Amino acid sequence: MMKPYTYFIFMLSCSLIISLLVAAEAQNGPIAVENWFSKLPNAKEKLTKLHFYFHDIVSGKKPTAVPVARANSTFASPTYFGLVSVIDNPLTAGPRPKSQIVGRAQGITGYSSFKELSLLMTLNLVFTSGEYNGSTLTVVGYNPFTQQYREMPIVGGSGVFRLARGLATAQTAKFNRRTGNAVVEYNVMVLHY
Ligand SMILES: *[C@@H]1O[C@H](CO)[C@@H](O)[C@H](O)[C@H]1NC(C)=O
Ligand SMILES: *[C@@H]1O[C@H](CO)[C@@H](O)[C@H](O)[C@H]1NC(C)=O
């Protein structure tokens, strides 16, 4: 049996440890996320506009878009049907490859049409600078990349972009026929809290 005084000290230490643990819990821990959701009924949705360039580097010493699978019939197909790549493409503030990196587009793309050159895009836009550092947006969409504008849904997000929805409009800014490398301009309109 503990003496009342020892018991008091014991309980005090326990509550101190618990409050320290709660305070130490990261902003993206389960308690913080639950808190965030509990405040949602009073939260106001806002619109954020993002603009950046996506560098699809398929050749050279350090390609960032790498084919990983194909069907036997892929290279007999005029539309490369069945060719799947994994990408980790840099996103930059300006159109030049050396301009400031603001994030990465990480995901899987696959040629998914028999009739035209088009890709299924499944991407996480992982931001690494400024107020969006550590936040992500998820894009799942249809990308007929020979067309001028391609509209792809933003289906969700994390961090600053929790419960995001919106649209990404992609437009090829530069395409090098010899290397296959492309620079694509992205305009993103996203609703979030
Ligand atoms: C693909 O080609 C390989 C080699 O020619 C063959 O062994 C395999 O059975 C083919 N797969 C399909 C799904 O046709
Ligand atoms: C982004 O966040 C990471 C992890 O918190 C940190 O290491 C990095 O320095 C930050 N980058 C910028 C540009 O703020």
mmCIF file with all atom_site columns, N, CA, C and O and ligand atoms in Angstrom, residues 100-101 127-130 133-134, ligand 2:
data_model
loop_
_atom_site.group_PDB
_atom_site.id
_atom_site.type_symbol
_atom_site.label_atom_id
_atom_site.label_alt_id
_atom_site.label_comp_id
_atom_site.label_asym_id
_atom_site.label_entity_id
_atom_site.label_seq_id
_atom_site.pdbx_PDB_ins_code
_atom_site.Cartn_x
_atom_site.Cartn_y
_atom_site.Cartn_z
_atom_site.occupancy
_atom_site.B_iso_or_equiv
_atom_site.pdbx_formal_charge
_atom_site.auth_seq_id
_atom_site.auth_comp_id
_atom_site.auth_asym_id
_atom_site.auth_atom_id
_atom_site.pdbx_PDB_model_num
ATOM   1  N N  . GLN A 1 100 ? 14.387 27.669 -58.347 1.00 0.00 ? 100 GLN A N  1
ATOM   2  C CA . GLN A 1 100 ? 14.171 27.160 -56.980 1.00 0.00 ? 100 GLN A CA 1
ATOM   3  C C  . GLN A 1 100 ? 13.230 25.948 -56.930 1.00 0.00 ? 100 GLN A C  1
ATOM   4  O O  . GLN A 1 100 ? 12.129 25.984 -57.493 1.00 0.00 ? 100 GLN A O  1
ATOM   5  N N  . ILE A 1 101 ? 13.664 24.904 -56.253 1.00 0.00 ? 101 ILE A N  1
ATOM   6  C CA . ILE A 1 101 ? 12.833 23.701 -56.110 1.00 0.00 ? 101 ILE A CA 1
ATOM   7  C C  . ILE A 1 101 ? 11.777 23.942 -55.030 1.00 0.00 ? 101 ILE A C  1
ATOM   8  O O  . ILE A 1 101 ? 12.102 24.383 -53.930 1.00 0.00 ? 101 ILE A O  1
ATOM   9  N N  . PHE A 1 127 ? 5.317  19.096 -51.266 1.00 0.00 ? 127 PHE A N  1
ATOM   10 C CA . PHE A 1 127 ? 5.942  20.419 -51.228 1.00 0.00 ? 127 PHE A CA 1
ATOM   11 C C  . PHE A 1 127 ? 7.052  20.462 -50.186 1.00 0.00 ? 127 PHE A C  1
ATOM   12 O O  . PHE A 1 127 ? 6.934  19.866 -49.103 1.00 0.00 ? 127 PHE A O  1
ATOM   13 N N  . THR A 1 128 ? 8.124  21.183 -50.536 1.00 0.00 ? 128 THR A N  1
ATOM   14 C CA . THR A 1 128 ? 9.303  21.198 -49.651 1.00 0.00 ? 128 THR A CA 1
ATOM   15 C C  . THR A 1 128 ? 9.791  22.607 -49.342 1.00 0.00 ? 128 THR A C  1
ATOM   16 O O  . THR A 1 128 ? 10.889 22.772 -48.811 1.00 0.00 ? 128 THR A O  1
ATOM   17 N N  . SER A 1 129 ? 8.998  23.611 -49.675 1.00 0.00 ? 129 SER A N  1
ATOM   18 C CA . SER A 1 129 ? 9.481  24.960 -49.356 1.00 0.00 ? 129 SER A CA 1
ATOM   19 C C  . SER A 1 129 ? 8.357  25.844 -48.839 1.00 0.00 ? 129 SER A C  1
ATOM   20 O O  . SER A 1 129 ? 7.179  25.599 -49.110 1.00 0.00 ? 129 SER A O  1
ATOM   21 N N  . GLY A 1 130 ? 8.771  26.859 -48.089 1.00 0.00 ? 130 GLY A N  1
ATOM   22 C CA . GLY A 1 130 ? 7.847  27.880 -47.614 1.00 0.00 ? 130 GLY A CA 1
ATOM   23 C C  . GLY A 1 130 ? 6.715  27.347 -46.757 1.00 0.00 ? 130 GLY A C  1
ATOM   24 O O  . GLY A 1 130 ? 6.874  26.366 -46.043 1.00 0.00 ? 130 GLY A O  1
ATOM   25 N N  . ASN A 1 133 ? 5.725  23.606 -47.002 1.00 0.00 ? 133 ASN A N  1
ATOM   26 C CA . ASN A 1 133 ? 6.734  22.585 -46.718 1.00 0.00 ? 133 ASN A CA 1
ATOM   27 C C  . ASN A 1 133 ? 6.125  21.461 -45.885 1.00 0.00 ? 133 ASN A C  1
ATOM   28 O O  . ASN A 1 133 ? 5.577  21.697 -44.817 1.00 0.00 ? 133 ASN A O  1
ATOM   29 N N  . GLY A 1 134 ? 6.223  20.232 -46.395 1.00 0.00 ? 134 GLY A N  1
ATOM   30 C CA . GLY A 1 134 ? 5.708  19.078 -45.666 1.00 0.00 ? 134 GLY A CA 1
ATOM   31 C C  . GLY A 1 134 ? 4.270  18.735 -46.001 1.00 0.00 ? 134 GLY A C  1
ATOM   32 O O  . GLY A 1 134 ? 3.777  17.672 -45.616 1.00 0.00 ? 134 GLY A O  1
HETATM 33 C C1 . LIG B 2 .   ? 11.123 21.818 -44.670 1.00 0.00 ? 2   LIG B C1 1
HETATM 34 O O1 . LIG B 2 .   ? 10.834 20.997 -43.573 1.00 0.00 ? 2   LIG B O1 1
HETATM 35 C C2 . LIG B 2 .   ? 11.877 20.069 -43.259 1.00 0.00 ? 2   LIG B C2 1
HETATM 36 C C3 . LIG B 2 .   ? 11.372 19.126 -42.182 1.00 0.00 ? 2   LIG B C3 1
HETATM 37 O O2 . LIG B 2 .   ? 10.716 19.809 -41.171 1.00 0.00 ? 2   LIG B O2 1
HETATM 38 C C4 . LIG B 2 .   ? 13.116 20.854 -42.860 1.00 0.00 ? 2   LIG B C4 1
HETATM 39 O O3 . LIG B 2 .   ? 14.165 19.971 -42.570 1.00 0.00 ? 2   LIG B O3 1
HETATM 40 C C5 . LIG B 2 .   ? 13.529 21.757 -44.004 1.00 0.00 ? 2   LIG B C5 1
HETATM 41 O O4 . LIG B 2 .   ? 14.610 22.558 -43.654 1.00 0.00 ? 2   LIG B O4 1
HETATM 42 C C6 . LIG B 2 .   ? 12.362 22.646 -44.441 1.00 0.00 ? 2   LIG B C6 1
HETATM 43 N N1 . LIG B 2 .   ? 12.736 23.323 -45.676 1.00 0.00 ? 2   LIG B N1 1
HETATM 44 C C7 . LIG B 2 .   ? 12.482 24.605 -45.890 1.00 0.00 ? 2   LIG B C7 1
HETATM 45 C C8 . LIG B 2 .   ? 12.961 25.147 -47.188 1.00 0.00 ? 2   LIG B C8 1
HETATM 46 O O5 . LIG B 2 .   ? 11.871 25.301 -45.095 1.00 0.00 ? 2   LIG B O5 1
#
